[in-house]
PDB file of C-alpha atoms in Angstrom:
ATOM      1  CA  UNK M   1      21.090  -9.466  -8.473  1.00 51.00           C
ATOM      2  CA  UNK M   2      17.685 -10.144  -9.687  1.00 64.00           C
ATOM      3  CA  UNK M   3      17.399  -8.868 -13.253  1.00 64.00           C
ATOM      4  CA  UNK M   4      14.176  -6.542 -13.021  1.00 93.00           C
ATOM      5  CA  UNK M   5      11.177  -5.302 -11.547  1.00 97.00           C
ATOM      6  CA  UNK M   6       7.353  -4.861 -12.209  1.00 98.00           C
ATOM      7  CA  UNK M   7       5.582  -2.315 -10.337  1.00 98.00           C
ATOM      8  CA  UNK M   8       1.928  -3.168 -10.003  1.00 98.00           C
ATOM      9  CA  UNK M   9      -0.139  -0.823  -8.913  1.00 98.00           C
ATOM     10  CA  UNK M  10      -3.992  -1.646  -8.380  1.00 97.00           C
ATOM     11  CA  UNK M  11      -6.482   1.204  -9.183  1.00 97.00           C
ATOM     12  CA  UNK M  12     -10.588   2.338  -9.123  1.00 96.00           C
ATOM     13  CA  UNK M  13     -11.296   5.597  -9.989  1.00 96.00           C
ATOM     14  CA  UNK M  14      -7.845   7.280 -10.018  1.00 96.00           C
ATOM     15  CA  UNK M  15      -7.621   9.868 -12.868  1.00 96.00           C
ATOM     16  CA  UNK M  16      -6.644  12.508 -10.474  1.00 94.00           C
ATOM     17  CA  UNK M  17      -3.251  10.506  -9.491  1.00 95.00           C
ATOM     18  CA  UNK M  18      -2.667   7.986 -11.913  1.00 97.00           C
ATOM     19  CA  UNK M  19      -0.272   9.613 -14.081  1.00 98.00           C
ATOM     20  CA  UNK M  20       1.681  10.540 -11.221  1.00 97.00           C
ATOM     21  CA  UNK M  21       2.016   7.265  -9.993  1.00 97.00           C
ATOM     22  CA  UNK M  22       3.224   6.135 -12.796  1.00 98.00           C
ATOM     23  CA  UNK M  23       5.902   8.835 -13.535  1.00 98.00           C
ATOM     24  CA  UNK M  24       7.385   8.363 -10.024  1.00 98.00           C
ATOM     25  CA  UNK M  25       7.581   4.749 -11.627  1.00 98.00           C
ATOM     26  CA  UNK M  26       9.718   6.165 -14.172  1.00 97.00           C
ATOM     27  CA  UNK M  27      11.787   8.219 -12.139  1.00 97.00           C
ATOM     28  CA  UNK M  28      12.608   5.322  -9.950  1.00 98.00           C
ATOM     29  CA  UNK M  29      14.437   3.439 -12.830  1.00 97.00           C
ATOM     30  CA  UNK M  30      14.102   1.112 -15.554  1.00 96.00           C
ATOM     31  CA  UNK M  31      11.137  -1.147 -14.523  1.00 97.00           C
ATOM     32  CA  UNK M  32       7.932  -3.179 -15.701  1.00 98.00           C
ATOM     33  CA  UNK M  33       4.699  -1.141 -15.004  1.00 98.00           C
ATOM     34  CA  UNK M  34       1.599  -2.870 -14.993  1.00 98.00           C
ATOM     35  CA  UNK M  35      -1.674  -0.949 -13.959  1.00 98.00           C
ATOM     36  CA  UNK M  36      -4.725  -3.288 -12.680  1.00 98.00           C
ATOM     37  CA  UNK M  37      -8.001  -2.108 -12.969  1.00 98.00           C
ATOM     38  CA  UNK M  38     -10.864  -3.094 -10.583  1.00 96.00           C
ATOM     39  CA  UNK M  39     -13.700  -1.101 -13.355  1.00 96.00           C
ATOM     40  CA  UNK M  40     -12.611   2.444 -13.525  1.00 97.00           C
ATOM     41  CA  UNK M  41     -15.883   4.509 -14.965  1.00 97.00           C
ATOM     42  CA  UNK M  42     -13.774   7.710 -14.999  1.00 96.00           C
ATOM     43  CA  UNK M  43     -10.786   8.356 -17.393  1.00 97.00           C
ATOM     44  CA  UNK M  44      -8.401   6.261 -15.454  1.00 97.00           C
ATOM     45  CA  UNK M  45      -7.770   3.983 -17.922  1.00 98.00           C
ATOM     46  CA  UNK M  46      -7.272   6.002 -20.560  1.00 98.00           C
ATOM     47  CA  UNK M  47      -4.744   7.514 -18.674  1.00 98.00           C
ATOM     48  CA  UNK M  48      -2.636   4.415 -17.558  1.00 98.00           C
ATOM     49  CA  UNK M  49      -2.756   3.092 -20.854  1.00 97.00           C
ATOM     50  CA  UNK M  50      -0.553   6.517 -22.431  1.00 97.00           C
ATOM     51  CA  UNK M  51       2.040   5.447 -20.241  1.00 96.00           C
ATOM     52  CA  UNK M  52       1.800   1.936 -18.462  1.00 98.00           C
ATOM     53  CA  UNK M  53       3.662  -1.127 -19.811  1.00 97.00           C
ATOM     54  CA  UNK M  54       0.628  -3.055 -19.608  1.00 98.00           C
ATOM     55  CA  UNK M  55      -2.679  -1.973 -18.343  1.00 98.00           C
ATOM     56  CA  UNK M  56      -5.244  -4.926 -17.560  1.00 98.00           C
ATOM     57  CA  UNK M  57      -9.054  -5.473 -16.780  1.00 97.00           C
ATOM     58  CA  UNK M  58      -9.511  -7.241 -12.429  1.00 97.00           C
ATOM     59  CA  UNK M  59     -11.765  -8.292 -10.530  1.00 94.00           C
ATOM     60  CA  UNK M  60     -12.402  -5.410  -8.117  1.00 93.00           C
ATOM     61  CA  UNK M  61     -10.935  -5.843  -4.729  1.00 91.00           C
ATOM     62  CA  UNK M  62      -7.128  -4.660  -3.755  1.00 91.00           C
ATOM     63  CA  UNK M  63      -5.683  -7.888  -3.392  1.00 94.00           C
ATOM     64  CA  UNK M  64      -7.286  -9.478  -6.646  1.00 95.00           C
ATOM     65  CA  UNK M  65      -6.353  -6.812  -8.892  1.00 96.00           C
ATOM     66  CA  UNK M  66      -2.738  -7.367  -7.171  1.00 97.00           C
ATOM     67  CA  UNK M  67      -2.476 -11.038  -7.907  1.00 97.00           C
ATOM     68  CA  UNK M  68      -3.761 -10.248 -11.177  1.00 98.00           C
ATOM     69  CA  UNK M  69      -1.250  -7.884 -11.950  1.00 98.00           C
ATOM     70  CA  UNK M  70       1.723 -10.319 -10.878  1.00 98.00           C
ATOM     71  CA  UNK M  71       0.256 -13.098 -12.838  1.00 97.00           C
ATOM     72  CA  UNK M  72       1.655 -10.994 -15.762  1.00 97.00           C
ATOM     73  CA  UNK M  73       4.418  -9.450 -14.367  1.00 97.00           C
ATOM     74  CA  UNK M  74       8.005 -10.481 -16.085  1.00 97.00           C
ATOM     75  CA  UNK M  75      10.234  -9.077 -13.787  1.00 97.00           C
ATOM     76  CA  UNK M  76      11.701 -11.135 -10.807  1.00 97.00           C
ATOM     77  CA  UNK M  77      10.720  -8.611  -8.242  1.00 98.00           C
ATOM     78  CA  UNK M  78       7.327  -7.444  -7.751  1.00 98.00           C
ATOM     79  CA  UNK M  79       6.581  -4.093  -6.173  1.00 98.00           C
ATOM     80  CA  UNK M  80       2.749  -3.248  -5.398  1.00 98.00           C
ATOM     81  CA  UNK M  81       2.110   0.509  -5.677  1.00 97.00           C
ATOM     82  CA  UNK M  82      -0.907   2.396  -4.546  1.00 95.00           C
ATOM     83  CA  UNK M  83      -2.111   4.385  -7.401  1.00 95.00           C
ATOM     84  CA  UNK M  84      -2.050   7.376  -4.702  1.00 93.00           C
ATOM     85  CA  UNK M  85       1.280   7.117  -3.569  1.00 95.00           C
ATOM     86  CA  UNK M  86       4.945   7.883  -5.264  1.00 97.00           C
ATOM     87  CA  UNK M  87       8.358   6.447  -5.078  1.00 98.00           C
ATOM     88  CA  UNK M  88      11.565   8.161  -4.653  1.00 97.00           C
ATOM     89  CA  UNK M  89      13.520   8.699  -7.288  1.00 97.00           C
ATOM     90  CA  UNK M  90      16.272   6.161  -7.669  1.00 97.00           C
ATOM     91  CA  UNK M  91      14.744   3.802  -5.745  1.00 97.00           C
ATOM     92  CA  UNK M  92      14.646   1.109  -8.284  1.00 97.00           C
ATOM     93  CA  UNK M  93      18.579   0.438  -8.097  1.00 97.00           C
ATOM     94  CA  UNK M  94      18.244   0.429  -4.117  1.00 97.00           C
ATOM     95  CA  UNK M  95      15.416  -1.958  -4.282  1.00 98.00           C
ATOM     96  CA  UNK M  96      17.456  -4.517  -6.413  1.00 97.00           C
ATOM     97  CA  UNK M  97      20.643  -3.562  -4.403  1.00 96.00           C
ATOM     98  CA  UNK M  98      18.769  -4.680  -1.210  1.00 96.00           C
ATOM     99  CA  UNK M  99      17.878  -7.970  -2.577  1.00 96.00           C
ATOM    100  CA  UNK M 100      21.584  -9.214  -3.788  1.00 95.00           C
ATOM    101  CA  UNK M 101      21.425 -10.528  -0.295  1.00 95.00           C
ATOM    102  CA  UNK M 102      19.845 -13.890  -1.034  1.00 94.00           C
ATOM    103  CA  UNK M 103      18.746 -14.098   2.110  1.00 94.00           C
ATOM    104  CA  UNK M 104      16.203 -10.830   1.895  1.00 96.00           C
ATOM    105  CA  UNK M 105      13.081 -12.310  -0.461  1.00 96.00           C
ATOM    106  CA  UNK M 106      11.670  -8.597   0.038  1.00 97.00           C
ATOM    107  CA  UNK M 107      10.667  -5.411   1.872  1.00 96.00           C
ATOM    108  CA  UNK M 108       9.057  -1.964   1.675  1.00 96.00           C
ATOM    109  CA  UNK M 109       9.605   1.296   2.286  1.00 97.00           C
ATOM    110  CA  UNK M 110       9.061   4.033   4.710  1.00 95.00           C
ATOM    111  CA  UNK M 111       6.147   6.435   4.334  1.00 92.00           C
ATOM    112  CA  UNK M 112       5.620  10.508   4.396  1.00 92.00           C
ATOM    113  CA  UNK M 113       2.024  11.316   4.508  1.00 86.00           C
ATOM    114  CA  UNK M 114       1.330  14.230   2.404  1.00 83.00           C
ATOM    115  CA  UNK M 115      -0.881  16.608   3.502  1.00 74.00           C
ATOM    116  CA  UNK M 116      -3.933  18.173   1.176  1.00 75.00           C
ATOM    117  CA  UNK M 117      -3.156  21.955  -0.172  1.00 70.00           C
ATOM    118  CA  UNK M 118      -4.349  24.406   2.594  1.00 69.00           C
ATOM    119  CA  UNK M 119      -3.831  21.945   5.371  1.00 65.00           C
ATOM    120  CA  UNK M 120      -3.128  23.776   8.975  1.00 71.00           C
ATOM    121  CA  UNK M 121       0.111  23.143  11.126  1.00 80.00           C
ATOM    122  CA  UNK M 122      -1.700  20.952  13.407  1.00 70.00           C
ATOM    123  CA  UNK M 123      -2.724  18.367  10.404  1.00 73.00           C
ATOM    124  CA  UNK M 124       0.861  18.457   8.729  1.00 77.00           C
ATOM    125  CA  UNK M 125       2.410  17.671  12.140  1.00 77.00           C
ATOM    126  CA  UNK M 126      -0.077  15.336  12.910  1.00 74.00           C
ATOM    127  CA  UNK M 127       0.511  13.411   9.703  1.00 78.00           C
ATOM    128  CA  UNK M 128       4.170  13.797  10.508  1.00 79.00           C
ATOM    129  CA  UNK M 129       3.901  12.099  13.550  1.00 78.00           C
ATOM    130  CA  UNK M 130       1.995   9.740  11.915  1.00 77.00           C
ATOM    131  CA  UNK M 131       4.654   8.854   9.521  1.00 78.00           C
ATOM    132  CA  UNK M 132       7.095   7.906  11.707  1.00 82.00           C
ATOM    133  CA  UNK M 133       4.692   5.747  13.738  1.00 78.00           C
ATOM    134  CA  UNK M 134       3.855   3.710  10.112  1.00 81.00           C
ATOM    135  CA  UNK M 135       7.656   3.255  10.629  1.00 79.00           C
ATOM    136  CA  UNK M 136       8.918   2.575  13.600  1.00 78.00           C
ATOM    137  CA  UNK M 137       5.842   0.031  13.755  1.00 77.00           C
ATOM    138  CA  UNK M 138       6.883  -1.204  10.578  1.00 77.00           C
ATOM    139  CA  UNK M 139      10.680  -1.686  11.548  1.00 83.00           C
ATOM    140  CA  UNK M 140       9.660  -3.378  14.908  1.00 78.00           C
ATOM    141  CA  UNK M 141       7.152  -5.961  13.811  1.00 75.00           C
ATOM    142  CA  UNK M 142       8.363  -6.156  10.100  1.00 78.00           C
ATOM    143  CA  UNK M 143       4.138  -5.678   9.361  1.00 83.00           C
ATOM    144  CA  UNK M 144       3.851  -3.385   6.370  1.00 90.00           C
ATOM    145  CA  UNK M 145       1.406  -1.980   4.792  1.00 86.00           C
ATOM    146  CA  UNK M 146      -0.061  -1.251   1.384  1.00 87.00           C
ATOM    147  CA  UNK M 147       0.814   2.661   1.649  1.00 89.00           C
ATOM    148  CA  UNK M 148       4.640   1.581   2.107  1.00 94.00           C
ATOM    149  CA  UNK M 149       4.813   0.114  -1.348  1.00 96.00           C
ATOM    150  CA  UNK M 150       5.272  -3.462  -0.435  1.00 97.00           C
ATOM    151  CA  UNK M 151       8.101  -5.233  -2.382  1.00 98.00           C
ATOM    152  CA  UNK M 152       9.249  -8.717  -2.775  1.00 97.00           C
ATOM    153  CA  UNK M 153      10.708 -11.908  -4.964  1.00 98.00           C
ATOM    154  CA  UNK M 154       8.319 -13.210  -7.897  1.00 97.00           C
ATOM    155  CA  UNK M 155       9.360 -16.805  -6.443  1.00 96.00           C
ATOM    156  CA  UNK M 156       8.599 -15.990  -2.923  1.00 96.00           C
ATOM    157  CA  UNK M 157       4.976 -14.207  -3.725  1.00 97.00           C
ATOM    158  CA  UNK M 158       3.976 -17.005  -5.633  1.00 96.00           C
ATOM    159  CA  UNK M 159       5.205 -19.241  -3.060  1.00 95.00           C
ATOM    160  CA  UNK M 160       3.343 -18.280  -0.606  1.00 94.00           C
ATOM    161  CA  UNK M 161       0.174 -17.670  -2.396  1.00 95.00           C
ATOM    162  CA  UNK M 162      -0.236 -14.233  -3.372  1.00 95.00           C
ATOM    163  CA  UNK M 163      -2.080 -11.633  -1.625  1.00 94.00           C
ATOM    164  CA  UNK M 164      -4.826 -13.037   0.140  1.00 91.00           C
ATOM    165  CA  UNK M 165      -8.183 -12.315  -1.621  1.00 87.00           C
ATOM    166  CA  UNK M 166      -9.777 -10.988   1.242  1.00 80.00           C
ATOM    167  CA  UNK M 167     -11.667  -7.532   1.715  1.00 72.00           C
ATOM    168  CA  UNK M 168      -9.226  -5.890   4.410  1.00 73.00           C
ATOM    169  CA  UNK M 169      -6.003  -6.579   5.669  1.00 74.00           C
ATOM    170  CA  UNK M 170      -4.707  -8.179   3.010  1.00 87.00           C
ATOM    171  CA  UNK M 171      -1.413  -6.509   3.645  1.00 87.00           C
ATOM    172  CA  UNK M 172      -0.956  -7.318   6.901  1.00 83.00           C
ATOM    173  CA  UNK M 173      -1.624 -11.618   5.736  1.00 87.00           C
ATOM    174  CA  UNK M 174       1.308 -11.231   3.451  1.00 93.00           C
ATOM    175  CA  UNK M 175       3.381  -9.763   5.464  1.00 90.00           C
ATOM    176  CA  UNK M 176       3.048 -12.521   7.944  1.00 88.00           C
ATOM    177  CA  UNK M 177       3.293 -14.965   5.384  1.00 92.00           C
ATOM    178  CA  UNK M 178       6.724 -13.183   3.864  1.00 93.00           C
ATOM    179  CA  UNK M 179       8.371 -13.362   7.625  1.00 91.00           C
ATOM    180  CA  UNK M 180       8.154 -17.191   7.958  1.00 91.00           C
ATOM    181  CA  UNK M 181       9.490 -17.431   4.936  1.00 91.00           C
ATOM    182  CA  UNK M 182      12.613 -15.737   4.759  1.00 93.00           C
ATOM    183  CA  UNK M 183      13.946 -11.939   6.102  1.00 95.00           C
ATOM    184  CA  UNK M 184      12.690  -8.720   5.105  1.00 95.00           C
ATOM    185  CA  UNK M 185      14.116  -5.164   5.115  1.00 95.00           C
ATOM    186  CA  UNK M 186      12.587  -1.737   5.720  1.00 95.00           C
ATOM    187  CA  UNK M 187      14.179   0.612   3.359  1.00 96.00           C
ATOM    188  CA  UNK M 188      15.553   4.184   4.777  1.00 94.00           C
ATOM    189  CA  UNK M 189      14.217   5.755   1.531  1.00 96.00           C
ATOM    190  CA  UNK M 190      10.207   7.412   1.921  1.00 96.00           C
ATOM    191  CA  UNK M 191       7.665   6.942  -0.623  1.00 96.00           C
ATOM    192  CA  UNK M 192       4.683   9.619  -0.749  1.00 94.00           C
ATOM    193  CA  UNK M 193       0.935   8.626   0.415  1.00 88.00           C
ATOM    194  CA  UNK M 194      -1.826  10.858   0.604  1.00 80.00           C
ATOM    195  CA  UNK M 195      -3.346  11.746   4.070  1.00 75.00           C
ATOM    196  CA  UNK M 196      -6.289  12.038   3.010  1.00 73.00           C
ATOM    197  CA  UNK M 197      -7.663   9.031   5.298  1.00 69.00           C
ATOM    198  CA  UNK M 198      -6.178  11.132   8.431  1.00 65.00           C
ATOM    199  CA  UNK M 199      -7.232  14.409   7.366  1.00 64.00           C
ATOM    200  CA  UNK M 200     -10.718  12.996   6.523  1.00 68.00           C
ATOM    201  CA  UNK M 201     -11.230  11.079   9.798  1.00 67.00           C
ATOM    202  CA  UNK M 202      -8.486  13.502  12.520  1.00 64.00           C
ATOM    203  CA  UNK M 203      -5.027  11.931  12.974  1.00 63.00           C
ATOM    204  CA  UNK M 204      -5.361  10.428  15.881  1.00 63.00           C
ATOM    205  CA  UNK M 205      -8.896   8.800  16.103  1.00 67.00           C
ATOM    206  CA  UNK M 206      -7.530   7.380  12.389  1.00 67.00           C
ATOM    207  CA  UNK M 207      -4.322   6.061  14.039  1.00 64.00           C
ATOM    208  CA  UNK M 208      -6.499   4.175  17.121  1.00 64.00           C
ATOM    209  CA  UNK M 209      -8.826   3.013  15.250  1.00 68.00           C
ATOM    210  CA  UNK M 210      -6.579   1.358  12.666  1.00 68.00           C
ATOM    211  CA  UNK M 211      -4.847  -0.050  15.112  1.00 62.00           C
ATOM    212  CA  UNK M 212      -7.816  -1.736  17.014  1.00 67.00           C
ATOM    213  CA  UNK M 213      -8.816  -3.099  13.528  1.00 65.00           C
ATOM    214  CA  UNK M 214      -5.163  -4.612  13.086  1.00 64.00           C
ATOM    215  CA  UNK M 215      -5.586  -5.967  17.069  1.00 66.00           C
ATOM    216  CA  UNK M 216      -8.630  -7.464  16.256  1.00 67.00           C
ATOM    217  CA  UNK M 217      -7.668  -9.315  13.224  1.00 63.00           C
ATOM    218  CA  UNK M 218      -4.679 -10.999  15.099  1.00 66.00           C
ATOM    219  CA  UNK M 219      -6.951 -11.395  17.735  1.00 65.00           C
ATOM    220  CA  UNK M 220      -9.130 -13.539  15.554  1.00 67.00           C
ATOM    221  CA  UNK M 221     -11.625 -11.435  14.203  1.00 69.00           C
ATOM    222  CA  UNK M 222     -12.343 -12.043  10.411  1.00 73.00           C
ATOM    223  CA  UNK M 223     -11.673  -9.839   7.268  1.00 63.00           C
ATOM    224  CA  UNK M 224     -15.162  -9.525   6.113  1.00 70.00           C
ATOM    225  CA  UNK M 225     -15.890  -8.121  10.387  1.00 70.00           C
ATOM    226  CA  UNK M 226     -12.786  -5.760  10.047  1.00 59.00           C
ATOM    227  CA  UNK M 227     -13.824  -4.392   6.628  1.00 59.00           C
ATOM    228  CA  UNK M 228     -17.208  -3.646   7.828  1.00 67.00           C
ATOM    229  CA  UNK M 229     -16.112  -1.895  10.554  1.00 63.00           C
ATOM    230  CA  UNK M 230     -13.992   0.318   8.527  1.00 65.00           C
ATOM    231  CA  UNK M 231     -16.998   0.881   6.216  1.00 66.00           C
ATOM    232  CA  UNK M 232     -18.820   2.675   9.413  1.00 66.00           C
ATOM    233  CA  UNK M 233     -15.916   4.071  10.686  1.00 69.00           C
ATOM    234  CA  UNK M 234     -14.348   5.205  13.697  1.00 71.00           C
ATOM    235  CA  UNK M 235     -17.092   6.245  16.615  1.00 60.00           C
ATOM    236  CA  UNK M 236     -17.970  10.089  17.141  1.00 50.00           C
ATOM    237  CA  UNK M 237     -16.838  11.178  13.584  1.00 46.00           C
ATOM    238  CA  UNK M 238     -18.800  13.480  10.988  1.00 45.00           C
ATOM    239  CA  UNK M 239     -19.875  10.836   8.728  1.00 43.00           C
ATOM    240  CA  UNK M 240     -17.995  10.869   5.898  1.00 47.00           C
ATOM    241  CA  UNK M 241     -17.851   8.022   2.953  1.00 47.00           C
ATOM    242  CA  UNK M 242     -14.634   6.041   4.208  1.00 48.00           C
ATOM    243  CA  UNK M 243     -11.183   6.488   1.864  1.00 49.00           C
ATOM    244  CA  UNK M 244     -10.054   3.609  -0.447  1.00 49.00           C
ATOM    245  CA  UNK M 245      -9.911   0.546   1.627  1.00 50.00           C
ATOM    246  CA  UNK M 246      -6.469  -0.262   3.295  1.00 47.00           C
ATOM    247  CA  UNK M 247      -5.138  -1.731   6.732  1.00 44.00           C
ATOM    248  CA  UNK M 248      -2.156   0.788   6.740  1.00 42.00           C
ATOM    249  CA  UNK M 249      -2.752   3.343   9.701  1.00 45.00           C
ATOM    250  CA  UNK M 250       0.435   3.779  11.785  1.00 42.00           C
TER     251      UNK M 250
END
């Protein structure tokens, strides 16, 4: 069994759900937690640094201030955590469990989208819905996203290069890049994500339009193309200043 884990989790901005974050950490079990920082001007920080392991200065961007956090990390599984999202308790154990298979380098986990206070029935089933999608899609085509609270072998990550420093789908890249290089799991456990990107753009014109970003990519298109899309958004919505940048959308 590998002997521990560092969860990673990049952040900009995040004093609202930092500390949250980082006590699901603790729930989870005994682990490394490493906060990256991509130039926080709020109290974020501060925050992280009451109750990380390590806290470090990144270059902003997801996927540097990933890389930058494993470059530290100690333990011989990395986990990448979005600073908005929390893992089950207990799920360290399962996570190392999951990997005394030496053919598994790693994994992630499925997602529950958690809808804002004062949300109507239509948004909380939507986002349930949505959930599941992020999952089954996830279990079919072994593509995970950031939102699933990626995991995998120190060895493996480095092996293949890290995270891709590109400006969108960064998630998607490794997970490709995991798959030809040895088997990955999705775990039955759920972590937490906000829904604010759904509830923000509607369910469903968020699900199809992530998903014609994801097409497109595989399709050929570039990074810096998909992330500009996403900065304009989907068509015929109020405009609204996107959410934090990520591929995940069902």
């Amino acid at each position: 069994m590998p002997a521990g884990i560092s969860v990673i989790i990049p952040a900009l901005d995040e004093e609202a759900s930092i500390a949250r974050a980082i006590r699901s950490c603790r729930e989870a079990g005994p682990c490394e937690v490493i906060v990256a920082d991509g130039g926080s001007r709020d109290r974020t920080v501060e925050i992280a640094r009451a109750q990380a392991d390590a806290v470090i200065a990144a270059p902003r961007g997801r996927a540097a201030q990933m890389n930058a956090g494993a470059a530290i990390a100690r333990g011989e599984v990395l986990l990448f955590l979005h600073a908005d999202t929390l893992l089950p308790g207990g799920s360290v154990p399962v996570v190392l469990g999951t990997l005394q298979n030496p053919g598994v380098i790693g994994g992630a986990f499925r997602v529950r989208l958690a809808a804002s206070t004062g949300a109507g029935l239509y948004i909380r089933a939507a986002l349930g819905v949505t959930g599941w999608m992020i999952g089954a899609r996830a279990w079919g085509a072994r593509a995970f996203t950031g939102d699933q609270a990626v995991f995998v072998r120190a060895e493996a990550f480095r092996a293949v290069g890290g995270y891709p420093e590109i400006p969108l789908m960064e998630d998607v890249e490794l997970s490709r890049r995991m798959r030809r290089t040895g088997k990955t799991v999705l775990l039955p456990l759920r972590v937490e994500t906000s829904g604010r990107r759904w509830e923000a753009w509607g369910p469903l014109r968020t699900v199809l339009f992530m998903w014609r970003l994801r097409i497109g990519y595989l399709l050929g298109r570039t990074p810096s193309r998909c992330a500009d899309a996403y900065r304009r958004g989907p068509v015929l919505m109020r405009r609204e200043p996107p959410p934090p940048m990520s591929s995940a959308g069902g």
